[in-house]
Short mmCIF file of C-alpha atoms and ligand atoms in Angstrom, two decimals:
data_model
loop_
_atom_site.label_atom_id
_atom_site.label_comp_id
_atom_site.label_asym_id
_atom_site.label_seq_id
_atom_site.Cartn_x
_atom_site.Cartn_y
_atom_site.Cartn_z
CA MET A 26 182.97 -124.14 -136.76
CA THR A 27 185.75 -125.50 -138.84
CA ILE A 28 187.48 -128.92 -137.71
CA ARG A 29 191.32 -128.17 -137.07
CA VAL A 30 192.86 -131.52 -136.86
CA TYR A 31 196.84 -131.82 -136.13
CA ASN A 32 198.73 -133.12 -139.14
CA THR A 33 202.20 -134.79 -138.27
CA LEU A 34 202.98 -134.18 -142.20
CA SER A 35 202.67 -130.14 -141.42
CA ARG A 36 203.72 -130.33 -137.71
CA SER A 37 200.37 -128.23 -137.05
CA LYS A 38 197.25 -127.87 -136.42
CA GLU A 39 195.30 -127.00 -140.05
CA ASP A 40 191.99 -126.24 -140.88
CA PHE A 41 190.25 -129.75 -142.23
CA VAL A 42 188.24 -129.45 -145.39
CA PRO A 43 188.54 -132.92 -147.40
CA ARG A 44 188.64 -133.09 -150.79
CA GLU A 45 185.25 -133.62 -151.40
CA PRO A 46 182.68 -130.98 -149.45
CA GLY A 47 180.81 -133.51 -147.39
CA VAL A 48 182.73 -136.64 -147.62
CA VAL A 49 185.91 -138.18 -146.10
CA ALA A 50 187.94 -140.40 -147.08
CA MET A 51 189.90 -142.34 -144.29
CA TYR A 52 192.70 -145.39 -144.48
CA VAL A 53 193.96 -146.07 -140.82
CA CYS A 54 196.49 -149.34 -140.80
CA GLY A 55 194.58 -152.38 -139.88
CA PRO A 56 196.21 -155.28 -137.55
CA THR A 57 198.96 -158.35 -138.58
CA VAL A 58 197.28 -161.24 -137.39
CA TYR A 59 199.14 -163.61 -136.06
CA ASN A 60 198.30 -163.13 -132.31
CA HIS A 61 195.25 -161.77 -130.44
CA ILE A 62 195.61 -157.89 -129.92
CA HIS A 63 197.00 -156.25 -127.25
CA ILE A 64 195.25 -153.12 -125.31
CA GLY A 65 197.87 -150.81 -126.78
CA ASN A 66 196.77 -151.75 -129.94
CA ALA A 67 192.71 -151.05 -129.07
CA ARG A 68 193.58 -147.94 -128.18
CA THR A 69 195.08 -146.68 -131.89
CA PHE A 70 191.98 -148.13 -133.18
CA LEU A 71 189.67 -146.78 -130.21
CA THR A 72 190.71 -143.27 -131.42
CA PHE A 73 190.26 -143.23 -135.00
CA ASP A 74 186.90 -144.99 -134.11
CA VAL A 75 186.18 -142.06 -132.04
CA ILE A 76 187.06 -139.60 -135.01
CA ARG A 77 185.16 -141.49 -137.57
CA ARG A 78 182.40 -141.27 -135.01
CA TYR A 79 182.15 -137.59 -134.26
CA LEU A 80 183.39 -136.87 -138.10
CA THR A 81 179.96 -138.27 -138.75
CA PHE A 82 177.94 -136.86 -135.98
CA ARG A 83 178.99 -133.85 -138.13
CA GLY A 84 177.58 -134.60 -141.48
CA PHE A 85 180.20 -136.32 -142.78
CA ASP A 86 179.44 -138.90 -145.03
CA VAL A 87 182.57 -141.00 -144.23
CA ARG A 88 184.57 -143.97 -145.68
CA PHE A 89 187.27 -145.64 -143.25
CA VAL A 90 188.75 -148.28 -144.62
CA GLN A 91 191.09 -150.61 -143.00
CA ASN A 92 193.39 -153.74 -143.94
CA ILE A 93 194.17 -156.97 -142.34
CA THR A 94 197.80 -158.46 -142.78
CA ASP A 95 197.27 -161.96 -143.13
CA VAL A 96 200.78 -162.30 -144.68
CA ASP A 97 204.03 -161.56 -143.05
CA ASP A 98 206.92 -162.93 -141.48
CA LYS A 99 205.48 -163.22 -138.02
CA ILE A 100 202.23 -164.70 -139.49
CA ILE A 101 205.05 -166.77 -141.02
CA ALA A 102 206.93 -167.44 -137.99
CA ARG A 103 204.45 -168.48 -135.26
CA ALA A 104 201.90 -170.70 -137.52
CA ALA A 105 205.66 -172.81 -138.17
CA GLU A 106 206.28 -172.54 -134.58
CA GLU A 107 203.13 -174.36 -134.06
CA GLY A 108 203.05 -176.45 -136.85
CA ARG A 109 200.30 -175.77 -138.86
CA PRO A 110 199.16 -173.39 -142.91
CA PRO A 111 200.08 -169.70 -141.99
CA ALA A 112 196.07 -169.21 -143.59
CA GLU A 113 194.92 -171.10 -140.82
CA LEU A 114 196.48 -169.11 -138.57
CA ALA A 115 196.20 -165.95 -139.87
CA ALA A 116 191.90 -166.52 -141.05
CA GLU A 117 191.43 -167.95 -136.94
CA TYR A 118 192.83 -164.51 -135.82
CA THR A 119 191.28 -162.02 -138.45
CA LEU A 120 188.47 -163.28 -136.60
CA ALA A 121 189.58 -162.61 -133.25
CA PHE A 122 190.24 -159.38 -133.70
CA ARG A 123 186.70 -158.56 -135.68
CA ALA A 124 185.66 -160.14 -132.28
CA ALA A 125 187.37 -158.36 -130.28
CA MET A 126 186.56 -154.82 -131.56
CA ASP A 127 182.82 -155.43 -131.99
CA ALA A 128 183.55 -156.31 -128.24
CA LEU A 129 184.69 -152.74 -127.40
CA GLY A 130 182.11 -151.08 -129.59
CA VAL A 131 184.39 -150.01 -132.49
CA GLU A 132 182.28 -149.71 -135.73
CA ARG A 133 183.34 -152.10 -138.57
CA PRO A 134 185.04 -150.23 -141.28
CA THR A 135 183.93 -150.00 -144.47
CA VAL A 136 185.97 -151.83 -146.45
CA GLN A 137 188.41 -154.57 -144.79
CA PRO A 138 190.46 -155.37 -147.50
CA LYS A 139 193.31 -158.53 -146.33
CA ALA A 140 196.26 -158.69 -148.05
CA THR A 141 196.15 -161.51 -149.84
CA GLU A 142 193.39 -160.68 -151.79
CA THR A 143 195.24 -157.10 -153.03
CA ILE A 144 198.30 -159.68 -155.06
CA PRO A 145 197.42 -158.51 -158.20
CA GLY A 146 197.19 -154.56 -157.11
CA MET A 147 200.43 -155.01 -155.67
CA ILE A 148 201.85 -156.86 -158.65
CA GLU A 149 200.57 -153.95 -160.66
CA MET A 150 202.23 -151.03 -158.57
CA THR A 151 205.75 -152.97 -158.03
CA GLU A 152 205.98 -153.30 -161.65
CA ARG A 153 205.08 -149.48 -162.06
CA LEU A 154 208.07 -148.61 -159.68
CA ILE A 155 210.32 -150.71 -161.55
CA LYS A 156 209.45 -149.62 -164.70
CA THR A 157 210.26 -145.37 -163.92
CA GLY A 158 213.34 -146.33 -161.76
CA HIS A 159 212.15 -146.21 -158.13
CA ALA A 160 212.61 -150.38 -158.05
CA TYR A 161 215.27 -152.83 -159.16
CA VAL A 162 214.92 -156.48 -158.91
CA VAL A 163 217.59 -158.61 -157.59
CA ASP A 164 217.25 -162.81 -157.32
CA GLY A 165 213.40 -162.96 -157.51
CA ASP A 166 213.55 -159.69 -154.74
CA VAL A 167 211.88 -156.51 -155.27
CA TYR A 168 213.78 -153.43 -153.56
CA PHE A 169 212.55 -149.98 -153.93
CA SER A 170 215.17 -147.65 -154.28
CA VAL A 171 214.45 -144.64 -151.38
CA ARG A 172 217.22 -142.29 -153.24
CA SER A 173 215.11 -142.24 -156.20
CA PHE A 174 212.26 -140.26 -154.19
CA PRO A 175 213.11 -136.84 -153.18
CA GLY A 176 210.71 -136.34 -150.71
CA TYR A 177 211.86 -139.52 -148.84
CA GLY A 178 211.98 -138.17 -145.20
CA LYS A 179 208.92 -135.33 -145.27
CA LEU A 180 206.35 -136.69 -142.64
CA SER A 181 209.13 -138.19 -140.03
CA GLY A 182 211.05 -135.16 -140.49
CA ARG A 183 214.26 -137.10 -141.59
CA ASN A 184 217.02 -136.42 -143.17
CA ILE A 185 218.39 -139.04 -145.99
CA ASP A 186 222.07 -138.85 -145.47
CA ASP A 187 221.46 -138.81 -141.50
CA LEU A 188 219.46 -142.39 -141.71
CA GLU A 189 222.49 -143.30 -143.92
CA SER A 190 224.72 -142.87 -141.75
CA GLY A 191 222.58 -143.73 -139.09
CA ALA A 192 221.67 -147.31 -140.50
CA ARG A 193 224.28 -150.19 -140.04
CA VAL A 194 225.89 -151.50 -142.28
CA ASP A 195 223.01 -153.64 -143.95
CA VAL A 196 223.91 -157.77 -143.71
CA ASP A 197 222.08 -157.58 -147.52
CA GLU A 198 224.96 -156.64 -149.69
CA ARG A 199 222.02 -157.06 -152.72
CA LYS A 200 220.44 -153.59 -151.15
CA GLN A 201 221.75 -150.57 -153.24
CA ASP A 202 221.89 -148.53 -150.81
CA PRO A 203 220.46 -149.68 -146.67
CA LEU A 204 217.46 -148.33 -146.18
CA ASP A 205 215.84 -149.42 -149.91
CA PHE A 206 212.86 -152.14 -148.33
CA ALA A 207 211.50 -154.88 -150.11
CA LEU A 208 208.27 -154.30 -152.18
CA TRP A 209 208.44 -158.08 -152.95
CA LYS A 210 210.04 -160.63 -151.92
CA ALA A 211 211.07 -164.30 -153.34
CA ALA A 212 209.59 -167.25 -151.56
CA LYS A 213 211.78 -169.19 -149.31
CA PRO A 214 210.64 -173.14 -149.30
CA GLY A 215 207.36 -173.64 -147.40
CA GLU A 216 206.50 -170.04 -147.12
CA PRO A 217 202.70 -168.59 -148.91
CA HIS A 218 203.47 -167.84 -152.38
CA TRP A 219 202.38 -166.07 -155.53
CA PRO A 220 203.19 -166.17 -159.25
CA SER A 221 204.65 -162.32 -159.88
CA PRO A 222 206.66 -161.89 -163.46
CA TRP A 223 210.10 -161.91 -160.74
CA GLY A 224 208.88 -165.30 -159.87
CA GLU A 225 207.24 -166.71 -156.62
CA GLY A 226 207.17 -164.84 -154.31
CA ARG A 227 204.89 -162.62 -151.81
CA PRO A 228 204.93 -158.63 -151.18
CA GLY A 229 206.36 -156.73 -148.83
CA TRP A 230 204.22 -155.05 -145.64
CA HIS A 231 204.36 -151.19 -146.49
CA LEU A 232 203.06 -152.13 -150.36
CA GLU A 233 199.54 -153.32 -148.60
CA CYS A 234 197.89 -149.66 -147.73
CA SER A 235 199.78 -148.05 -150.51
CA VAL A 236 197.39 -150.30 -152.78
CA MET A 237 194.53 -150.14 -150.84
CA SER A 238 194.05 -147.04 -149.85
CA GLU A 239 194.32 -145.90 -153.29
CA GLN A 240 192.07 -148.94 -155.00
CA GLU A 241 189.48 -147.78 -152.71
CA LEU A 242 189.86 -143.58 -151.91
CA GLY A 243 191.38 -142.47 -154.88
CA LEU A 244 194.22 -140.51 -154.59
CA PRO A 245 194.89 -137.70 -152.79
CA PHE A 246 192.69 -139.48 -150.39
CA ASP A 247 191.76 -137.09 -147.43
CA ILE A 248 192.69 -138.97 -143.23
CA HIS A 249 195.61 -141.31 -143.49
CA GLY A 250 195.60 -142.53 -138.96
CA GLY A 251 198.03 -145.17 -137.22
CA GLY A 252 199.98 -145.29 -133.99
CA SER A 253 203.07 -142.96 -134.10
CA ASP A 254 205.51 -145.88 -133.97
CA LEU A 255 204.24 -146.09 -137.94
CA VAL A 256 205.27 -142.96 -138.96
CA PHE A 257 209.23 -144.09 -139.36
CA PRO A 258 209.43 -146.02 -141.37
CA HIS A 259 206.11 -147.38 -142.78
CA HIS A 260 204.11 -144.57 -143.35
CA GLU A 261 206.90 -142.75 -144.89
CA ASN A 262 207.50 -146.14 -147.08
CA GLU A 263 203.83 -145.82 -148.00
CA ILE A 264 204.24 -141.94 -148.78
CA ALA A 265 207.06 -142.84 -151.23
CA GLN A 266 206.22 -145.71 -152.94
CA SER A 267 202.72 -144.30 -153.74
CA GLU A 268 203.50 -140.79 -154.74
CA ALA A 269 206.65 -142.34 -156.41
CA ALA A 270 204.27 -144.36 -158.61
CA THR A 271 201.37 -142.11 -159.51
CA GLY A 272 203.49 -138.37 -159.12
CA THR A 273 200.15 -137.48 -156.88
CA GLN A 274 199.98 -136.49 -153.27
CA PHE A 275 199.32 -139.92 -151.23
CA ALA A 276 196.88 -138.15 -148.56
CA ARG A 277 196.22 -134.36 -147.21
CA TYR A 278 196.07 -135.05 -143.21
CA TRP A 279 198.09 -137.34 -141.34
CA LEU A 280 196.83 -138.38 -138.08
CA HIS A 281 199.10 -140.49 -135.43
CA GLY A 282 197.85 -141.59 -131.54
CA GLY A 283 200.08 -141.59 -128.83
CA MET A 284 201.18 -144.75 -127.41
CA LEU A 285 199.56 -147.07 -124.21
CA GLN A 286 202.37 -147.45 -121.97
CA ILE A 287 203.37 -149.63 -118.88
CA ASN A 288 205.35 -147.71 -116.73
CA SER A 289 206.87 -145.45 -118.79
CA GLU A 290 207.21 -147.92 -121.60
CA LYS A 291 205.49 -148.15 -124.47
CA MET A 292 203.25 -151.65 -124.67
CA SER A 293 204.51 -154.15 -127.46
CA LYS A 294 204.02 -157.72 -128.22
CA SER A 295 207.76 -158.17 -128.12
CA LEU A 296 208.92 -156.23 -125.02
CA GLY A 297 206.11 -159.22 -123.49
CA ASN A 298 204.71 -155.92 -121.37
CA PHE A 299 201.39 -156.59 -122.34
CA THR A 300 198.05 -156.89 -121.63
CA LEU A 301 195.37 -158.58 -124.36
CA LEU A 302 192.13 -156.40 -125.47
CA LYS A 303 189.96 -159.53 -124.01
CA ASP A 304 191.49 -159.86 -121.08
CA VAL A 305 190.34 -157.19 -120.34
CA LEU A 306 186.75 -157.17 -121.42
CA ALA A 307 186.51 -160.38 -119.61
CA ALA A 308 186.95 -158.35 -116.31
CA TYR A 309 185.51 -154.81 -117.30
CA PRO A 310 182.66 -153.26 -119.34
CA ALA A 311 183.89 -151.85 -122.50
CA PRO A 312 182.55 -148.64 -121.30
CA VAL A 313 185.35 -147.95 -118.60
CA LEU A 314 188.13 -149.07 -121.05
CA ARG A 315 187.05 -146.36 -123.70
CA LEU A 316 186.14 -144.38 -120.90
CA LEU A 317 189.91 -144.42 -119.77
CA MET A 318 191.06 -144.02 -123.27
CA LEU A 319 189.23 -141.19 -123.60
CA GLN A 320 190.30 -139.35 -120.90
CA THR A 321 193.96 -138.91 -122.79
CA HIS A 322 194.22 -136.82 -125.61
CA TYR A 323 194.72 -139.26 -128.38
CA ARG A 324 198.04 -137.78 -128.83
CA SER A 325 199.85 -138.03 -125.41
CA PRO A 326 201.40 -141.48 -123.89
CA LEU A 327 198.70 -142.97 -121.94
CA ASP A 328 199.99 -145.30 -119.13
CA PHE A 329 197.83 -147.66 -118.04
CA SER A 330 197.18 -149.75 -115.03
CA SER A 331 194.24 -150.86 -112.81
CA ASP A 332 194.26 -147.98 -110.85
CA ARG A 333 193.62 -145.97 -113.88
CA LEU A 334 190.43 -148.98 -114.30
CA ASP A 335 189.07 -148.38 -111.64
CA ASP A 336 189.09 -144.54 -112.02
CA ALA A 337 186.73 -145.28 -115.05
CA THR A 338 184.94 -147.40 -113.08
CA ARG A 339 183.82 -144.79 -111.10
CA SER A 340 183.80 -142.07 -113.60
CA TYR A 341 181.16 -144.60 -115.68
CA GLU A 342 179.33 -144.99 -112.81
CA ARG A 343 178.67 -141.00 -112.40
CA LEU A 344 177.58 -140.72 -116.01
CA VAL A 345 175.17 -143.87 -115.25
CA THR A 346 173.95 -142.90 -112.10
CA PRO A 347 171.77 -139.53 -113.36
CA LEU A 348 170.39 -141.99 -116.80
CA ARG A 349 168.97 -144.44 -114.10
CA ASN A 350 168.00 -142.27 -111.52
CA LEU A 351 165.96 -141.06 -114.13
CA GLU A 352 164.91 -144.70 -115.94
CA TRP A 353 163.87 -145.64 -112.99
CA ALA A 354 161.56 -142.62 -112.19
CA LYS A 355 159.79 -142.78 -115.14
CA ARG A 356 158.80 -146.66 -114.12
CA ASN A 357 158.34 -146.37 -110.87
CA ARG A 358 156.92 -143.99 -108.58
CA ALA A 359 159.42 -142.57 -105.63
CA VAL A 360 158.86 -142.08 -102.11
CA PRO A 361 157.30 -138.40 -102.93
CA THR A 362 160.20 -135.46 -101.80
CA GLU A 363 159.63 -133.39 -104.39
CA GLN A 364 160.04 -129.72 -103.80
CA PRO A 365 158.97 -127.46 -106.11
CA ALA A 366 162.14 -126.01 -108.06
CA HIS A 367 162.68 -122.17 -108.34
CA ALA A 368 162.17 -120.67 -111.81
CA ASP A 369 166.69 -119.97 -111.89
CA GLU A 370 166.95 -123.81 -110.80
CA ILE A 371 164.48 -124.46 -113.67
CA ALA A 372 166.29 -121.79 -116.31
CA ALA A 373 169.61 -124.02 -115.36
CA ILE A 374 168.23 -127.17 -116.55
CA GLU A 375 167.02 -126.05 -119.49
CA ALA A 376 170.59 -124.49 -120.34
CA ALA A 377 172.14 -127.19 -119.35
CA PRO A 378 172.20 -129.43 -122.52
CA GLU A 379 173.20 -127.02 -124.80
CA ALA A 380 175.33 -125.45 -122.74
CA ALA A 381 176.88 -129.53 -123.26
CA ARG A 382 176.63 -129.54 -126.99
CA THR A 383 178.09 -126.04 -127.30
CA ALA A 384 181.32 -127.17 -125.11
CA PHE A 385 181.30 -131.04 -126.57
CA ALA A 386 181.72 -129.86 -129.80
CA ALA A 387 183.97 -126.98 -129.14
CA ALA A 388 186.25 -129.65 -128.16
CA MET A 389 186.07 -132.27 -130.57
CA ASP A 390 186.71 -129.65 -132.89
CA ASP A 391 189.94 -128.68 -131.32
CA ASP A 392 191.69 -132.13 -132.43
CA PHE A 393 189.35 -134.44 -131.45
CA ASN A 394 189.96 -133.40 -127.48
CA THR A 395 188.14 -136.09 -125.81
CA ALA A 396 188.85 -134.99 -122.44
CA GLY A 397 187.27 -131.88 -122.95
CA ALA A 398 184.70 -133.56 -124.24
CA LEU A 399 184.31 -135.27 -120.91
CA ALA A 400 184.57 -132.76 -118.70
CA ALA A 401 181.42 -131.14 -120.61
CA LEU A 402 179.50 -134.44 -120.28
CA PHE A 403 180.41 -134.12 -116.34
CA ASP A 404 179.11 -130.34 -116.35
CA LEU A 405 175.91 -131.90 -117.07
CA VAL A 406 175.95 -134.55 -114.67
CA ARG A 407 176.14 -132.64 -112.20
CA ALA A 408 173.52 -130.00 -113.33
CA LEU A 409 171.35 -133.04 -113.28
CA ASN A 410 172.68 -134.48 -110.12
CA GLY A 411 171.93 -131.24 -108.73
CA PHE A 412 168.18 -131.05 -109.59
CA LEU A 413 167.41 -134.34 -108.94
CA GLU A 414 169.07 -134.07 -105.65
CA SER A 415 167.32 -130.84 -104.93
CA HIS A 416 164.14 -131.78 -106.05
CA GLY A 417 164.19 -135.69 -105.92
CA ILE A 418 161.86 -137.36 -108.80
CA GLY A 419 158.64 -137.38 -107.38
CA ASP A 420 156.00 -138.29 -109.61
CA ASN A 421 158.07 -137.22 -112.62
CA ALA A 422 155.83 -135.38 -114.16
CA ARG A 423 156.20 -131.60 -113.41
CA TYR A 424 159.80 -132.22 -114.77
CA ALA A 425 160.27 -134.83 -116.65
CA GLY A 426 160.37 -133.05 -120.17
CA ARG A 427 163.53 -130.93 -118.85
CA LEU A 428 164.92 -133.87 -117.50
CA ASP A 429 164.83 -136.22 -120.70
CA ALA A 430 166.37 -133.85 -122.76
CA ALA A 431 169.54 -133.27 -120.77
CA ALA A 432 169.36 -137.17 -120.57
CA ASP A 433 169.02 -137.20 -123.95
CA THR A 434 171.32 -134.86 -124.86
CA MET A 435 174.23 -137.51 -122.66
CA ARG A 436 172.57 -140.50 -124.57
CA GLN A 437 174.23 -139.25 -128.11
CA LEU A 438 177.16 -137.37 -126.54
CA LEU A 439 178.29 -140.58 -124.78
CA GLY A 440 177.15 -141.93 -127.75
CA VAL A 441 179.97 -139.95 -130.44
CA LEU A 442 182.15 -141.88 -128.36
CA GLY A 443 180.86 -144.76 -128.26
CA VAL A 444 180.17 -145.21 -124.87
CA ARG A 445 176.93 -147.47 -124.09
CA ILE A 446 175.09 -146.80 -121.35
CA ASP A 447 173.32 -149.69 -119.92
CA THR A 448 170.39 -149.21 -117.71
CA SER A 449 168.54 -152.31 -118.12
CA SER A 450 168.47 -153.07 -114.58
CA TYR A 451 166.53 -150.28 -114.06
CA THR A 452 163.95 -151.21 -116.00
CA ALA A 453 163.43 -154.60 -116.82
CA GLU A 454 160.16 -156.20 -115.20
CA TYR A 455 159.64 -157.63 -111.26
CA PRO A 456 159.54 -161.61 -111.48
CA PRO A 457 155.87 -162.57 -109.77
CA LEU A 458 156.82 -164.02 -106.64
CA VAL A 459 157.67 -160.47 -105.75
CA LEU A 460 153.59 -160.63 -105.36
CA GLU A 461 153.59 -163.67 -102.63
CA ILE A 462 156.36 -161.36 -100.13
CA ALA A 463 154.35 -158.23 -100.20
CA ARG A 464 151.33 -160.20 -99.31
CA ASP A 465 153.62 -162.01 -96.34
CA LEU A 466 155.13 -158.65 -95.66
CA ALA A 467 152.97 -155.33 -96.22
CA GLY A 468 149.45 -156.75 -96.62
CA TYR A 469 149.23 -156.48 -100.73
CA ASP A 470 147.14 -158.22 -102.44
CA GLY A 471 147.00 -157.01 -105.34
CA VAL A 472 148.49 -158.78 -108.53
CA ASP A 473 150.43 -155.83 -110.01
CA THR A 474 153.72 -156.37 -109.42
CA ARG A 475 155.02 -152.87 -109.75
CA ALA A 476 152.28 -152.01 -107.01
CA ALA A 477 153.90 -154.64 -104.85
CA VAL A 478 157.32 -153.45 -104.42
CA GLU A 479 156.03 -150.06 -103.52
CA ALA A 480 153.46 -151.24 -101.00
CA LEU A 481 157.30 -153.37 -99.29
CA LEU A 482 159.21 -149.72 -99.77
CA ALA A 483 156.50 -148.37 -97.75
CA ALA A 484 156.44 -151.43 -95.38
CA ARG A 485 160.63 -151.03 -94.71
CA THR A 486 160.30 -147.21 -94.63
CA VAL A 487 157.98 -148.07 -91.79
CA ALA A 488 159.72 -150.63 -90.16
CA ARG A 489 162.81 -147.78 -89.81
CA ASN A 490 161.03 -145.26 -88.71
CA GLU A 491 160.01 -147.54 -86.01
CA ARG A 492 163.16 -148.52 -85.75
CA ASN A 493 161.92 -152.24 -86.07
CA TRP A 494 165.48 -153.38 -87.83
CA ALA A 495 164.10 -157.01 -87.84
CA ALA A 496 160.90 -156.10 -90.27
CA ALA A 497 163.38 -153.63 -92.55
CA ASP A 498 165.94 -156.32 -92.83
CA ALA A 499 162.89 -158.80 -93.64
CA VAL A 500 161.96 -157.21 -96.29
CA ARG A 501 165.79 -156.46 -97.58
CA ASP A 502 166.25 -160.18 -97.61
CA GLY A 503 163.06 -161.41 -99.35
CA LEU A 504 163.59 -158.86 -102.44
CA ALA A 505 167.26 -159.88 -102.05
CA SER A 506 166.00 -163.71 -102.36
CA LEU A 507 164.24 -162.63 -105.62
CA GLY A 508 167.58 -161.28 -107.47
CA LEU A 509 166.37 -157.77 -106.24
CA THR A 510 168.57 -154.77 -104.10
CA VAL A 511 166.95 -151.63 -102.17
CA GLU A 512 169.16 -148.76 -102.89
CA ASP A 513 168.45 -145.89 -100.37
CA THR A 514 168.55 -142.24 -102.59
CA ALA A 515 168.61 -139.32 -101.72
CA ALA A 516 165.33 -139.18 -104.99
CA GLY A 517 163.65 -142.41 -102.03
CA SER A 518 164.19 -146.09 -101.54
CA ARG A 519 163.85 -147.85 -104.87
CA VAL A 520 164.41 -151.38 -105.89
CA VAL A 521 166.37 -152.86 -108.65
CA HIS A 522 167.35 -156.00 -110.40
CA ARG A 523 171.05 -156.35 -109.61
CA PRO A 524 172.60 -159.34 -106.98
CA ALA A 525 173.01 -157.45 -103.65
CA GLY A 526 176.80 -156.89 -102.74
P1 AMP B 23 200.60 -153.78 -135.28
O1 AMP B 23 200.16 -154.92 -135.64
O2 AMP B 23 202.00 -154.10 -134.29
O3 AMP B 23 201.16 -153.45 -136.97
O4 AMP B 23 199.67 -152.73 -134.54
C1 AMP B 23 198.45 -151.87 -135.12
C2 AMP B 23 198.69 -151.00 -134.91
O5 AMP B 23 198.61 -150.81 -133.49
C3 AMP B 23 199.19 -150.28 -135.55
O6 AMP B 23 198.45 -148.58 -135.77
C4 AMP B 23 200.03 -149.52 -134.11
O7 AMP B 23 200.60 -147.79 -134.23
C5 AMP B 23 198.65 -149.90 -132.76
N1 AMP B 23 200.25 -150.29 -131.98
C6 AMP B 23 201.03 -151.41 -131.40
N2 AMP B 23 201.72 -150.38 -129.95
C7 AMP B 23 200.70 -149.45 -129.76
C8 AMP B 23 200.92 -149.31 -128.35
N3 AMP B 23 202.05 -149.56 -127.84
N4 AMP B 23 200.04 -148.00 -128.10
C9 AMP B 23 199.61 -147.91 -128.89
N5 AMP B 23 199.10 -147.77 -130.29
C10 AMP B 23 199.54 -149.07 -130.17
ZN1 ZN B 24 200.11 -148.87 -143.39
#
């Protein structure tokens, strides 16, 4: 099956065929590092992390480039407010950005160039554009002449004359045309600056993406990504600069993510309606936030709310529960409730992983439909839960292979979505003090902590059957004093390392 992707350039879904078989060259615009990123930014970075992971899963060798904008008006303004050097501010938020991406489980780019480390390439492209008549110099500034590039507007579907009449009369009289944009800006006093043929100055924002993508990937590269708010003017300008300078197509497939919204309004720093990624991750595990985002198609708007975080928490629990049950069963013998399964039930649990893989791939091949991919995983969860509920886990020997195959498929496919499942609370060793409690409450006198826990659970079952609630509670409270919680499940009672409550 071929992967189909929606290309903003053609406004249609196309077969994805990379320029070089088996290899994908991909560029995604990175952050301007003047603040912590908000969850709107995080949504876009997560989208392209999942696209990259899926392409890798499908066997492509993905080279993924993302810039860091570490010199920019916003950085300069913020540094001035805080009375410190812009470079120091940018360095601090570059580290914060990487830490936040790591925390969200976004894989690091193959290459992550910084604007300030790419100055010679930007000067070189600007010189080329001046020489070929696509740019002009005014008092140490250099502007790109939009009218010199006939394809201007092809990505955003805008017509240059409409843009022209819509543009305010630009206060900057020095521009030949109000739509022209800066390739190079003369430095004002106190601003960061680099020497150039036009005097001391700094690069314009659009230029860095054109230069870095070409340097790292060559033209035309396969996928260019970013949020839909970048289509115009940022990406339109990248195309104009690069195609005017090289005469070659810039990027082949343009993928744009929808905006994360609050009360139907775009989350943005300027509107002040933002929630920082680091604050959400301090309160919720990364897989929960990933699930929340992946339940909506990447091109659709996503309305963020705390209710949705709670929904995603429940989704996460639904995914984790069967895996924990199995993990636990492998290490502990449950109260045996096992009933032999019918042949058709065995056939169903055997078929479930393959069915999930097929449905997962079909959804992801269709323009990375992560919501459909998750639906395939929830079908697998239902199959696993159904089997476990009917037959318990018992001593686990009879069905272990089949159940493990289903669990492995779940883990692998969740891994493709970057959703890490933590079952460690069910695999840790029990503390030695459990031996003392088992001796007191269950008459166990061995030295095996697992056997001690089983003896305690058995004693609790007997006490409950006799309606001796005090004895049953004593077992529960004794275990709780060690940080162990008793859970009653369809497959029997078990003990987990988790604070009660
Ligand atoms: P910026 O630092 O503003 O250039 O944004 C970095 C990335 O975040 C860009 O790809 C933007 O398109 C994206 N972005 C900004 N705001 C949102 C939002 N509310 N929802 C989704 N993506 C966003
Ligand atoms: Zn860019």
